[in-house]
Amino acid sequence: MGSRQLWRWWWWLPVLLLACWGALACWAKGDYSFAAIILFAAASAISIFSRRGHIGWRFLYPALLGSFIFMLLPLLLTVGYAFTNHSNGHQLPLKAAIHYLLDQTILTANERLTLRIEPVDGDQYRLWLQQADGGALATAPFALKHDSGGAVIGPRRLAVSPQPGPLPDGLGLREQAPLRPLLKALVLVRGDGQELRLLGMREFAPLIPAYRADLPPPVALAGISPLVYEQASGHWYAANFERGFFERLDPRGQFSGQQINPGFVTNVGLDNFRLIASKGESGELVPRLGLFTLVLAVVTVVLSFGIGLPLAALLLWPRLPFARLFRAITLLPMAVPMFVTVAVLASMFSVEHGVVNLLLGQLMREPPQWFVSPVATQLLLIGVSVWLATPYAVMVGMGLIQSVSPELFEAAVLDGAGPVRRFVHVTLPLVWPALIPLLLSSFAFHFNNFGLVLLLTGGNPMFEDSFTMAGHTDTLLSYAYFLAFGLGGREIALASAYNLLLFPLLIVLVGAQLWWVRRSRGGL
């Protein structure tokens, strides 16, 4: 192997080491799939970029990797969550839930001993405990540190014995805070056998684990796993994989229904989809939200392009005065961030202080109750959506119209066709084949656009005949976002199931686009 080849492989060594470090970190936390993804991405990158061949793959690989990370991976996670119970109270894996339960403690006596940490030499420390009667307890000097994996190095159980006072000053709270995970793993044993554990930041107390998993179960519970024993009540709890909770077992080994928190994530099959399809409070929302989502997308696309195409033809009219100024004004809303536009329009349509209602109040007895009346709020949302989408339609229309040969318009003028006839009989037929895919993509965008709903109405006004926090201006995606990240909680699984309902429609739209493009090419 020559020096140049050796240097080429040595250059990838840091990448390989970084990938191994990331994979080991994910593996230690139980994220085995992410560890495999990191290793595969690093190995494939080294294989492609370290060889002289595969020139095409060097340009294609970053795009494929980005598509997988930002498109395919979220899709796979969404599909996976949709078949689980990932929600409030069910956010931990089973192992993490067991670890959380075993980490809980209960106080066995009303006694708290103030902690002082005395540094002795290097990593050597000595723990001092002040008793209520003024006496002091202390440990022998010991090493207090952990390895790279976070495991405590040194003794886990230390004996404390009475010591003459006074207590040393010890470490301050800032110096003691990094040692808290190490102190929490220690058990201090008095002369009478009483065990003391860390309580808070600067106190030890007689604590015992609230749950234990190292005790042998009764004969009737043999074969049931995993099990935890509650020391305060003397009851055994087992993991109920149908409900995602640890539930108390009766003497016969049957679930009694009493649960302990937190729950854990488990597979529930099609339960989320059954809930959506049911006639309950969640299922009844699908027709309402789906219908309004469809109406919002269709009306926005039809009106924006219905206004945008004629306006684009007008802006390209050679005799139009100040044409450049009007084009800049028409396209200006695209340069303004959407949240700024929405904030301005929301203030203009304010019921009490908005300029729109002040003007309408002079023309009608009762102006529309924006943000209060369901119909008025829906019309306002559709109008703002059309306002934001029209500049894009104008820009697309100007590009398509300019692609048409000017000789065709000159021939139409010679035949006596006016502006309207030229637009209907010349412009539209020529731009229509290229416009269809853009209409479909625009429909897909507005069907999935929930940002406008969140910024303008927040889904309000709410449905009065439903217990769910959904409103008349909610779309399927805005309600799914609310389920996952809103005030209603963290219903990640149900929100993922709602998102999966949109996949068939999007697949149909993409298929229609590909079919139309292939048909147009065949016609050429």
Short mmCIF file of C-alpha atoms in Angstrom, two decimals:
data_model
loop_
_atom_site.label_atom_id
_atom_site.label_comp_id
_atom_site.label_asym_id
_atom_site.label_seq_id
_atom_site.Cartn_x
_atom_site.Cartn_y
_atom_site.Cartn_z
CA MET A 1 0.00 0.00 0.00
CA GLY A 2 1.51 3.30 -1.11
CA SER A 3 1.83 6.41 1.00
CA ARG A 4 -1.01 8.13 -0.85
CA GLN A 5 -3.36 5.20 -0.28
CA LEU A 6 -2.28 5.00 3.35
CA TRP A 7 -2.98 8.71 3.80
CA ARG A 8 -6.38 8.31 2.17
CA TRP A 9 -7.36 5.65 4.72
CA TRP A 10 -5.84 7.53 7.66
CA TRP A 11 -7.95 10.55 6.74
CA TRP A 12 -11.12 8.50 7.39
CA LEU A 13 -9.93 7.22 10.77
CA PRO A 14 -11.44 10.17 12.74
CA VAL A 15 -14.76 9.63 10.96
CA LEU A 16 -14.73 5.96 11.90
CA LEU A 17 -13.81 6.73 15.52
CA LEU A 18 -16.54 9.37 15.77
CA ALA A 19 -19.10 6.96 14.32
CA CYS A 20 -18.06 4.21 16.76
CA TRP A 21 -18.34 6.64 19.66
CA GLY A 22 -21.84 7.72 18.58
CA ALA A 23 -22.95 4.13 18.02
CA LEU A 24 -21.67 3.04 21.44
CA ALA A 25 -23.47 5.97 23.08
CA CYS A 26 -26.75 5.01 21.38
CA TRP A 27 -26.20 1.34 22.24
CA ALA A 28 -25.62 2.18 25.91
CA LYS A 29 -28.96 4.03 26.01
CA GLY A 30 -30.79 1.17 24.31
CA ASP A 31 -31.22 2.89 20.92
CA TYR A 32 -29.98 -0.09 18.92
CA SER A 33 -31.57 1.02 15.65
CA PHE A 34 -29.83 4.41 15.74
CA ALA A 35 -26.53 2.73 16.54
CA ALA A 36 -26.93 0.51 13.47
CA ILE A 37 -27.85 3.54 11.31
CA ILE A 38 -24.74 5.45 12.42
CA LEU A 39 -22.45 2.52 11.69
CA PHE A 40 -24.05 1.85 8.30
CA ALA A 41 -23.82 5.54 7.29
CA ALA A 42 -20.16 5.74 8.29
CA ALA A 43 -19.21 2.44 6.64
CA SER A 44 -20.97 3.31 3.39
CA ALA A 45 -19.42 6.81 3.34
CA ILE A 46 -15.92 5.41 3.84
CA SER A 47 -16.51 2.75 1.20
CA ILE A 48 -17.69 5.27 -1.40
CA PHE A 49 -15.39 8.24 -0.79
CA SER A 50 -12.18 6.37 -0.07
CA ARG A 51 -12.03 4.60 -3.45
CA ARG A 52 -11.18 6.01 -6.84
CA GLY A 53 -14.29 4.64 -8.46
CA HIS A 54 -17.93 5.37 -7.61
CA ILE A 55 -17.70 8.95 -8.88
CA GLY A 56 -21.44 9.11 -9.44
CA TRP A 57 -22.16 7.75 -5.98
CA ARG A 58 -20.08 10.51 -4.41
CA PHE A 59 -22.62 13.05 -5.62
CA LEU A 60 -25.65 10.84 -5.02
CA TYR A 61 -24.75 9.60 -1.53
CA PRO A 62 -25.25 12.93 0.36
CA ALA A 63 -28.69 13.32 -1.22
CA LEU A 64 -29.68 9.74 -0.36
CA LEU A 65 -28.40 10.09 3.19
CA GLY A 66 -30.24 13.39 3.66
CA SER A 67 -33.44 11.91 2.23
CA PHE A 68 -33.19 8.99 4.62
CA ILE A 69 -32.50 11.13 7.69
CA PHE A 70 -35.03 13.90 7.03
CA MET A 71 -37.75 12.01 5.12
CA LEU A 72 -37.65 8.23 5.43
CA LEU A 73 -36.55 8.02 9.07
CA PRO A 74 -39.34 10.34 10.37
CA LEU A 75 -41.80 8.35 8.27
CA LEU A 76 -40.63 5.08 9.79
CA LEU A 77 -40.80 6.56 13.30
CA THR A 78 -44.32 7.82 12.63
CA VAL A 79 -45.40 4.38 11.45
CA GLY A 80 -43.82 2.77 14.50
CA TYR A 81 -45.43 5.18 16.97
CA ALA A 82 -48.88 4.71 15.41
CA PHE A 83 -49.01 1.10 16.63
CA THR A 84 -47.91 1.86 20.21
CA ASN A 85 -49.42 3.57 23.26
CA HIS A 86 -46.80 6.34 23.37
CA SER A 87 -48.65 9.09 25.27
CA ASN A 88 -48.88 10.79 28.65
CA GLY A 89 -47.81 8.28 31.26
CA HIS A 90 -46.42 5.93 28.60
CA GLN A 91 -43.21 7.61 27.46
CA LEU A 92 -40.56 5.27 28.86
CA PRO A 93 -39.39 1.92 27.52
CA LEU A 94 -39.98 -1.05 29.80
CA LYS A 95 -36.40 -1.15 31.10
CA ALA A 96 -36.44 2.58 31.85
CA ALA A 97 -39.78 2.26 33.68
CA ILE A 98 -38.39 -0.57 35.83
CA HIS A 99 -35.26 1.47 36.56
CA TYR A 100 -37.44 4.43 37.59
CA LEU A 101 -39.48 2.27 40.00
CA LEU A 102 -36.38 0.71 41.54
CA ASP A 103 -34.93 4.18 42.02
CA GLN A 104 -37.83 5.29 44.23
CA THR A 105 -37.39 5.33 48.02
CA ILE A 106 -39.63 5.69 51.07
CA LEU A 107 -38.84 7.25 54.42
CA THR A 108 -38.92 4.76 57.33
CA ALA A 109 -38.35 7.24 60.17
CA ASN A 110 -38.84 10.96 60.62
CA GLU A 111 -35.15 11.76 60.88
CA ARG A 112 -32.97 13.87 58.62
CA LEU A 113 -29.22 14.18 58.97
CA THR A 114 -27.39 17.16 57.47
CA LEU A 115 -24.60 16.18 55.11
CA ARG A 116 -21.14 17.70 54.95
CA ILE A 117 -18.51 16.48 52.48
CA GLU A 118 -14.93 16.90 53.62
CA PRO A 119 -12.25 16.62 50.92
CA VAL A 120 -9.31 14.66 52.29
CA ASP A 121 -6.77 14.07 49.51
CA GLY A 122 -7.27 14.05 45.74
CA ASP A 123 -10.38 11.95 45.04
CA GLN A 124 -10.66 10.98 48.72
CA TYR A 125 -13.64 12.31 50.65
CA ARG A 126 -15.17 11.86 54.07
CA LEU A 127 -18.88 12.17 54.74
CA TRP A 128 -20.14 13.82 57.93
CA LEU A 129 -23.74 13.61 59.17
CA GLN A 130 -25.15 15.87 61.88
CA GLN A 131 -27.82 14.26 64.06
CA ALA A 132 -30.77 16.03 65.64
CA ASP A 133 -29.25 15.82 69.13
CA GLY A 134 -26.09 17.59 67.94
CA GLY A 135 -23.97 14.47 67.60
CA ALA A 136 -22.05 13.62 64.48
CA LEU A 137 -21.53 10.52 62.36
CA ALA A 138 -18.69 10.11 59.88
CA THR A 139 -17.32 7.62 57.38
CA ALA A 140 -13.73 6.65 56.81
CA PRO A 141 -12.03 8.42 53.86
CA PHE A 142 -12.90 6.81 50.54
CA ALA A 143 -12.69 7.49 46.79
CA LEU A 144 -15.77 9.07 45.23
CA LYS A 145 -15.61 8.84 41.42
CA HIS A 146 -17.11 7.02 38.46
CA ASP A 147 -15.87 5.47 35.25
CA SER A 148 -16.56 6.62 31.68
CA GLY A 149 -19.84 4.68 31.61
CA GLY A 150 -21.17 6.41 34.72
CA ALA A 151 -20.76 3.44 37.08
CA VAL A 152 -19.57 4.23 40.59
CA ILE A 153 -16.00 3.18 41.36
CA GLY A 154 -15.44 2.25 44.97
CA PRO A 155 -17.60 1.02 47.84
CA ARG A 156 -21.39 1.14 47.63
CA ARG A 157 -21.97 0.55 51.37
CA LEU A 158 -20.07 2.50 54.00
CA ALA A 159 -20.20 2.27 57.77
CA VAL A 160 -20.74 5.45 59.78
CA SER A 161 -19.66 5.75 63.38
CA PRO A 162 -20.08 8.47 66.03
CA GLN A 163 -17.43 11.17 65.93
CA PRO A 164 -16.73 14.13 68.18
CA GLY A 165 -17.86 17.47 66.75
CA PRO A 166 -17.91 20.03 65.41
CA LEU A 167 -18.57 19.24 61.74
CA PRO A 168 -16.13 20.64 59.17
CA ASP A 169 -17.30 23.27 56.70
CA GLY A 170 -17.06 20.86 53.76
CA LEU A 171 -17.81 21.52 50.12
CA GLY A 172 -20.19 24.23 49.00
CA LEU A 173 -23.40 23.51 47.17
CA ARG A 174 -21.84 24.29 43.79
CA GLU A 175 -18.95 21.87 44.35
CA GLN A 176 -21.28 19.23 45.78
CA ALA A 177 -23.82 19.26 42.94
CA PRO A 178 -21.69 17.25 40.44
CA LEU A 179 -21.23 14.55 43.12
CA ARG A 180 -24.96 13.99 43.64
CA PRO A 181 -25.28 10.97 41.26
CA LEU A 182 -22.38 9.32 43.10
CA LEU A 183 -23.80 10.10 46.52
CA LYS A 184 -27.19 8.73 45.49
CA ALA A 185 -25.63 5.32 44.84
CA LEU A 186 -24.16 5.13 48.37
CA VAL A 187 -25.73 3.40 51.35
CA LEU A 188 -24.49 4.45 54.79
CA VAL A 189 -24.96 1.85 57.53
CA ARG A 190 -25.23 2.74 61.20
CA GLY A 191 -23.96 0.54 63.98
CA ASP A 192 -27.47 -0.88 64.59
CA GLY A 193 -27.79 -1.83 60.89
CA GLN A 194 -30.07 1.06 59.89
CA GLU A 195 -29.45 2.17 56.31
CA LEU A 196 -29.20 5.84 55.34
CA ARG A 197 -29.59 7.15 51.79
CA LEU A 198 -29.36 10.55 50.15
CA LEU A 199 -32.48 12.71 50.47
CA GLY A 200 -32.40 15.88 48.39
CA MET A 201 -29.08 17.64 47.99
CA ARG A 202 -27.61 17.98 51.51
CA GLU A 203 -29.39 15.43 53.70
CA PHE A 204 -29.29 11.71 54.43
CA ALA A 205 -32.26 9.89 55.93
CA PRO A 206 -33.34 6.34 56.80
CA LEU A 207 -34.70 5.35 53.38
CA ILE A 208 -35.44 2.00 51.85
CA PRO A 209 -36.22 1.22 48.19
CA ALA A 210 -39.92 1.54 47.49
CA TYR A 211 -39.78 -1.35 45.00
CA ARG A 212 -37.48 -4.31 44.66
CA ALA A 213 -36.94 -6.74 41.80
CA ASP A 214 -34.36 -9.04 43.44
CA LEU A 215 -36.68 -10.94 45.79
CA PRO A 216 -37.89 -14.48 45.00
CA PRO A 217 -41.61 -14.39 44.12
CA PRO A 218 -44.22 -16.68 45.69
CA VAL A 219 -44.90 -20.03 44.08
CA ALA A 220 -48.19 -18.79 42.58
CA LEU A 221 -46.31 -16.03 40.74
CA ALA A 222 -43.52 -18.21 39.41
CA GLY A 223 -43.03 -17.76 35.68
CA ILE A 224 -44.43 -14.21 35.59
CA SER A 225 -41.89 -11.63 34.47
CA PRO A 226 -41.03 -8.89 35.03
CA LEU A 227 -42.10 -8.51 38.68
CA VAL A 228 -41.51 -5.80 41.28
CA TYR A 229 -42.28 -5.98 45.00
CA GLU A 230 -43.73 -2.97 46.83
CA GLN A 231 -42.18 -2.94 50.28
CA ALA A 232 -44.69 -0.56 51.88
CA SER A 233 -47.77 -2.68 51.07
CA GLY A 234 -46.22 -6.11 50.52
CA HIS A 235 -47.88 -6.52 47.11
CA TRP A 236 -46.39 -7.81 43.88
CA TYR A 237 -46.78 -5.96 40.60
CA ALA A 238 -46.31 -7.33 37.09
CA ALA A 239 -46.09 -5.66 33.70
CA ASN A 240 -49.42 -5.66 31.87
CA PHE A 241 -48.40 -5.40 28.22
CA GLU A 242 -51.97 -4.78 27.08
CA ARG A 243 -52.33 -1.60 29.17
CA GLY A 244 -48.71 -0.54 29.45
CA PHE A 245 -48.67 -0.38 33.27
CA PHE A 246 -47.38 -2.38 36.20
CA GLU A 247 -50.52 -3.76 37.88
CA ARG A 248 -50.97 -5.40 41.25
CA LEU A 249 -51.38 -9.16 41.29
CA ASP A 250 -53.82 -11.04 43.48
CA PRO A 251 -52.76 -14.25 45.28
CA ARG A 252 -53.74 -16.28 42.19
CA GLY A 253 -51.46 -14.23 39.93
CA GLN A 254 -54.25 -12.31 38.18
CA PHE A 255 -54.26 -8.58 37.53
CA SER A 256 -56.39 -6.71 40.07
CA GLY A 257 -56.54 -3.40 38.14
CA GLN A 258 -54.52 -1.22 40.55
CA GLN A 259 -51.72 0.45 38.60
CA ILE A 260 -48.54 2.28 39.49
CA ASN A 261 -46.93 5.05 37.49
CA PRO A 262 -45.13 5.54 35.22
CA GLY A 263 -46.38 3.35 32.43
CA PHE A 264 -44.24 2.02 29.62
CA VAL A 265 -44.46 1.96 25.84
CA THR A 266 -45.91 -1.21 24.41
CA ASN A 267 -47.40 -2.39 21.13
CA VAL A 268 -51.19 -1.97 20.94
CA GLY A 269 -51.76 -3.05 17.35
CA LEU A 270 -54.62 -1.23 15.64
CA ASP A 271 -56.14 0.26 18.81
CA ASN A 272 -55.33 3.85 17.79
CA PHE A 273 -56.97 3.39 14.40
CA ARG A 274 -60.00 1.76 16.02
CA LEU A 275 -60.31 4.79 18.29
CA ILE A 276 -60.18 7.12 15.30
CA ALA A 277 -62.74 5.07 13.35
CA SER A 278 -65.07 4.67 16.33
CA LYS A 279 -68.05 6.88 17.05
CA GLY A 280 -66.54 8.18 20.27
CA GLU A 281 -65.27 11.65 20.98
CA SER A 282 -62.12 11.10 18.93
CA GLY A 283 -63.70 9.21 16.05
CA GLU A 284 -66.40 11.80 15.39
CA LEU A 285 -63.79 14.42 14.59
CA VAL A 286 -62.43 12.71 11.48
CA PRO A 287 -65.35 13.61 9.15
CA ARG A 288 -65.49 17.18 10.47
CA LEU A 289 -61.78 17.88 10.37
CA GLY A 290 -61.28 15.99 7.11
CA LEU A 291 -64.08 17.89 5.37
CA PHE A 292 -62.79 21.29 6.44
CA THR A 293 -59.21 20.33 5.54
CA LEU A 294 -60.39 19.32 2.07
CA VAL A 295 -62.46 22.47 1.61
CA LEU A 296 -59.59 24.69 2.78
CA ALA A 297 -57.12 23.09 0.37
CA VAL A 298 -59.45 22.99 -2.64
CA VAL A 299 -60.78 26.54 -2.24
CA THR A 300 -57.28 27.92 -1.66
CA VAL A 301 -55.89 26.28 -4.79
CA VAL A 302 -58.87 27.18 -7.00
CA LEU A 303 -59.12 30.82 -5.90
CA SER A 304 -55.37 31.49 -5.74
CA PHE A 305 -54.74 30.18 -9.25
CA GLY A 306 -58.07 31.55 -10.50
CA ILE A 307 -56.93 35.00 -9.41
CA GLY A 308 -53.21 34.51 -10.00
CA LEU A 309 -53.27 33.40 -13.65
CA PRO A 310 -55.37 36.31 -14.98
CA LEU A 311 -53.36 38.69 -12.82
CA ALA A 312 -50.14 37.25 -14.22
CA ALA A 313 -51.43 37.77 -17.77
CA LEU A 314 -52.35 41.36 -16.89
CA LEU A 315 -48.92 42.06 -15.39
CA LEU A 316 -47.29 40.79 -18.60
CA TRP A 317 -49.45 43.03 -20.82
CA PRO A 318 -47.03 45.29 -22.74
CA ARG A 319 -49.28 48.36 -22.46
CA LEU A 320 -49.66 48.15 -18.67
CA PRO A 321 -48.22 51.35 -17.12
CA PHE A 322 -45.84 50.96 -14.19
CA ALA A 323 -45.73 47.22 -14.87
CA ARG A 324 -42.56 46.63 -12.83
CA LEU A 325 -44.02 48.45 -9.84
CA PHE A 326 -47.21 46.41 -9.94
CA ARG A 327 -45.22 43.17 -10.26
CA ALA A 328 -43.14 44.05 -7.22
CA ILE A 329 -46.25 44.94 -5.21
CA THR A 330 -47.94 41.68 -6.22
CA LEU A 331 -44.97 39.52 -5.26
CA LEU A 332 -44.10 41.49 -2.12
CA PRO A 333 -46.15 39.27 0.26
CA MET A 334 -43.82 36.36 -0.59
CA ALA A 335 -40.89 38.31 0.90
CA VAL A 336 -42.68 38.94 4.21
CA PRO A 337 -42.56 36.12 6.78
CA MET A 338 -45.90 34.39 7.18
CA PHE A 339 -46.13 34.98 10.92
CA VAL A 340 -45.76 38.76 10.36
CA THR A 341 -48.53 38.78 7.75
CA VAL A 342 -50.80 36.66 9.93
CA ALA A 343 -50.19 38.87 12.97
CA VAL A 344 -51.09 42.01 11.00
CA LEU A 345 -54.22 40.46 9.51
CA ALA A 346 -55.32 39.12 12.92
CA SER A 347 -55.10 42.62 14.39
CA MET A 348 -57.01 44.05 11.43
CA PHE A 349 -59.86 41.57 11.92
CA SER A 350 -60.04 42.00 15.69
CA VAL A 351 -63.69 42.15 16.78
CA GLU A 352 -63.22 45.06 19.19
CA HIS A 353 -60.36 47.13 17.75
CA GLY A 354 -59.86 45.89 14.19
CA VAL A 355 -60.04 48.34 11.33
CA VAL A 356 -62.14 45.91 9.25
CA ASN A 357 -64.97 45.76 11.76
CA LEU A 358 -64.79 49.52 12.29
CA LEU A 359 -65.50 49.99 8.57
CA LEU A 360 -68.09 47.22 8.38
CA GLY A 361 -69.85 48.69 11.41
CA GLN A 362 -70.69 51.73 9.28
CA LEU A 363 -72.32 49.54 6.63
CA MET A 364 -74.16 46.89 8.63
CA ARG A 365 -75.87 46.64 11.97
CA GLU A 366 -73.76 43.77 13.31
CA PRO A 367 -70.33 43.17 11.76
CA PRO A 368 -69.04 39.57 11.57
CA GLN A 369 -67.80 38.09 14.83
CA TRP A 370 -64.35 37.03 13.67
CA PHE A 371 -62.67 34.42 15.90
CA VAL A 372 -66.05 33.88 17.64
CA SER A 373 -68.49 32.70 14.98
CA PRO A 374 -67.49 29.34 13.46
CA VAL A 375 -68.55 30.26 9.91
CA ALA A 376 -66.94 33.71 10.02
CA THR A 377 -63.69 32.31 11.38
CA GLN A 378 -63.58 29.60 8.72
CA LEU A 379 -64.15 32.18 5.98
CA LEU A 380 -61.42 34.36 7.48
CA LEU A 381 -58.98 31.43 7.52
CA ILE A 382 -59.77 30.57 3.89
CA GLY A 383 -59.38 34.22 2.86
CA VAL A 384 -56.00 34.58 4.54
CA SER A 385 -54.87 31.29 2.99
CA VAL A 386 -55.86 32.56 -0.47
CA TRP A 387 -54.09 35.87 0.21
CA LEU A 388 -50.85 34.08 1.09
CA ALA A 389 -51.07 31.64 -1.84
CA THR A 390 -51.93 34.09 -4.63
CA PRO A 391 -48.41 35.58 -5.07
CA TYR A 392 -47.05 32.09 -5.68
CA ALA A 393 -49.76 31.48 -8.29
CA VAL A 394 -48.90 34.81 -9.95
CA MET A 395 -45.23 33.92 -10.10
CA VAL A 396 -45.98 30.48 -11.55
CA GLY A 397 -48.40 31.99 -14.06
CA MET A 398 -45.89 34.58 -15.22
CA GLY A 399 -43.31 31.87 -15.81
CA LEU A 400 -45.72 29.66 -17.74
CA ILE A 401 -47.14 32.47 -19.85
CA GLN A 402 -43.70 33.73 -20.80
CA SER A 403 -42.88 30.26 -22.10
CA VAL A 404 -45.63 30.57 -24.70
CA SER A 405 -44.46 31.77 -28.11
CA PRO A 406 -45.40 35.45 -28.72
CA GLU A 407 -46.26 34.59 -32.34
CA LEU A 408 -49.37 32.75 -31.15
CA PHE A 409 -50.66 35.87 -29.39
CA GLU A 410 -49.89 37.97 -32.45
CA ALA A 411 -51.86 35.54 -34.62
CA ALA A 412 -54.79 35.70 -32.20
CA VAL A 413 -54.76 39.51 -32.34
CA LEU A 414 -54.82 39.39 -36.15
CA ASP A 415 -57.86 37.10 -35.93
CA GLY A 416 -59.64 39.73 -33.84
CA ALA A 417 -59.42 37.99 -30.45
CA GLY A 418 -59.65 40.27 -27.43
CA PRO A 419 -57.70 39.86 -24.16
CA VAL A 420 -60.27 37.55 -22.61
CA ARG A 421 -60.50 35.28 -25.64
CA ARG A 422 -56.71 35.18 -25.97
CA PHE A 423 -56.42 34.13 -22.33
CA VAL A 424 -59.15 31.48 -22.54
CA HIS A 425 -58.40 30.02 -25.98
CA VAL A 426 -54.62 30.50 -26.25
CA THR A 427 -52.99 30.92 -22.87
CA LEU A 428 -54.89 28.36 -20.79
CA PRO A 429 -54.73 25.45 -23.25
CA LEU A 430 -50.97 25.92 -23.70
CA VAL A 431 -50.06 26.24 -20.00
CA TRP A 432 -52.55 23.66 -18.75
CA PRO A 433 -50.34 20.53 -19.18
CA ALA A 434 -47.53 22.12 -17.17
CA LEU A 435 -49.99 23.60 -14.65
CA ILE A 436 -51.59 20.32 -13.58
CA PRO A 437 -48.59 18.98 -11.57
CA LEU A 438 -48.22 22.37 -9.92
CA LEU A 439 -51.89 22.37 -8.94
CA LEU A 440 -51.54 18.90 -7.42
CA SER A 441 -48.41 19.84 -5.47
CA SER A 442 -50.05 23.07 -4.29
CA PHE A 443 -53.08 21.09 -3.13
CA ALA A 444 -50.82 18.70 -1.19
CA PHE A 445 -49.02 21.65 0.41
CA HIS A 446 -52.20 23.38 1.56
CA PHE A 447 -53.71 20.08 2.70
CA ASN A 448 -50.71 19.62 5.02
CA ASN A 449 -50.32 23.30 5.97
CA PHE A 450 -51.16 23.57 9.67
CA GLY A 451 -48.90 26.54 10.45
CA LEU A 452 -51.54 29.03 9.30
CA VAL A 453 -54.14 27.47 11.59
CA LEU A 454 -51.84 27.59 14.60
CA LEU A 455 -50.80 31.20 13.97
CA LEU A 456 -54.18 32.70 13.06
CA THR A 457 -56.94 30.87 14.94
CA GLY A 458 -55.33 28.11 16.99
CA GLY A 459 -58.26 25.91 15.92
CA ASN A 460 -60.82 28.17 17.63
CA PRO A 461 -63.73 28.37 18.14
CA MET A 462 -63.97 24.99 19.82
CA PHE A 463 -66.63 22.36 19.15
CA GLU A 464 -69.33 22.62 21.79
CA ASP A 465 -70.57 19.04 21.37
CA SER A 466 -67.21 17.31 21.84
CA PHE A 467 -65.04 16.67 24.86
CA THR A 468 -61.86 16.82 22.80
CA MET A 469 -59.90 20.05 22.45
CA ALA A 470 -60.63 20.53 18.74
CA GLY A 471 -62.19 23.47 16.96
CA HIS A 472 -64.08 24.44 13.83
CA THR A 473 -60.92 25.71 12.11
CA ASP A 474 -58.74 22.73 12.98
CA THR A 475 -57.39 20.57 10.18
CA LEU A 476 -56.29 16.98 10.51
CA LEU A 477 -52.66 17.99 10.83
CA SER A 478 -53.25 20.87 13.24
CA TYR A 479 -55.24 18.56 15.51
CA ALA A 480 -52.52 15.92 15.26
CA TYR A 481 -49.96 18.58 16.20
CA PHE A 482 -52.12 19.60 19.15
CA LEU A 483 -52.35 15.98 20.31
CA ALA A 484 -48.59 15.55 20.12
CA PHE A 485 -47.28 18.90 21.36
CA GLY A 486 -50.19 21.06 22.50
CA LEU A 487 -51.76 21.70 25.87
CA GLY A 488 -53.77 18.51 25.57
CA GLY A 489 -50.75 16.36 26.32
CA ARG A 490 -48.31 14.15 24.52
CA GLU A 491 -50.52 11.76 22.57
CA ILE A 492 -47.71 10.86 20.17
CA ALA A 493 -49.22 7.53 19.13
CA LEU A 494 -52.68 8.89 18.33
CA ALA A 495 -51.19 11.85 16.46
CA SER A 496 -49.05 9.46 14.40
CA ALA A 497 -52.16 7.44 13.55
CA TYR A 498 -53.88 10.61 12.35
CA ASN A 499 -50.86 11.39 10.17
CA LEU A 500 -50.92 7.92 8.66
CA LEU A 501 -54.46 8.58 7.48
CA LEU A 502 -53.06 11.25 5.16
CA PHE A 503 -50.52 8.97 3.50
CA PRO A 504 -52.98 7.30 1.06
CA LEU A 505 -54.13 10.71 -0.16
CA LEU A 506 -50.58 11.93 -0.63
CA ILE A 507 -49.66 8.72 -2.45
CA VAL A 508 -52.61 9.25 -4.78
CA LEU A 509 -51.52 12.84 -5.46
CA VAL A 510 -47.94 11.80 -6.17
CA GLY A 511 -49.16 9.00 -8.42
CA ALA A 512 -51.42 11.43 -10.28
CA GLN A 513 -48.49 13.81 -10.79
CA LEU A 514 -46.26 11.05 -12.17
CA TRP A 515 -49.04 9.75 -14.42
CA TRP A 516 -49.74 13.20 -15.83
CA VAL A 517 -46.06 13.92 -16.45
CA ARG A 518 -45.63 10.56 -18.20
CA ARG A 519 -48.79 11.17 -20.24
CA SER A 520 -47.61 14.65 -21.23
CA ARG A 521 -44.24 13.29 -22.36
CA GLY A 522 -45.99 10.58 -24.33
CA GLY A 523 -48.12 13.20 -26.04
CA LEU A 524 -45.01 15.10 -27.06
#
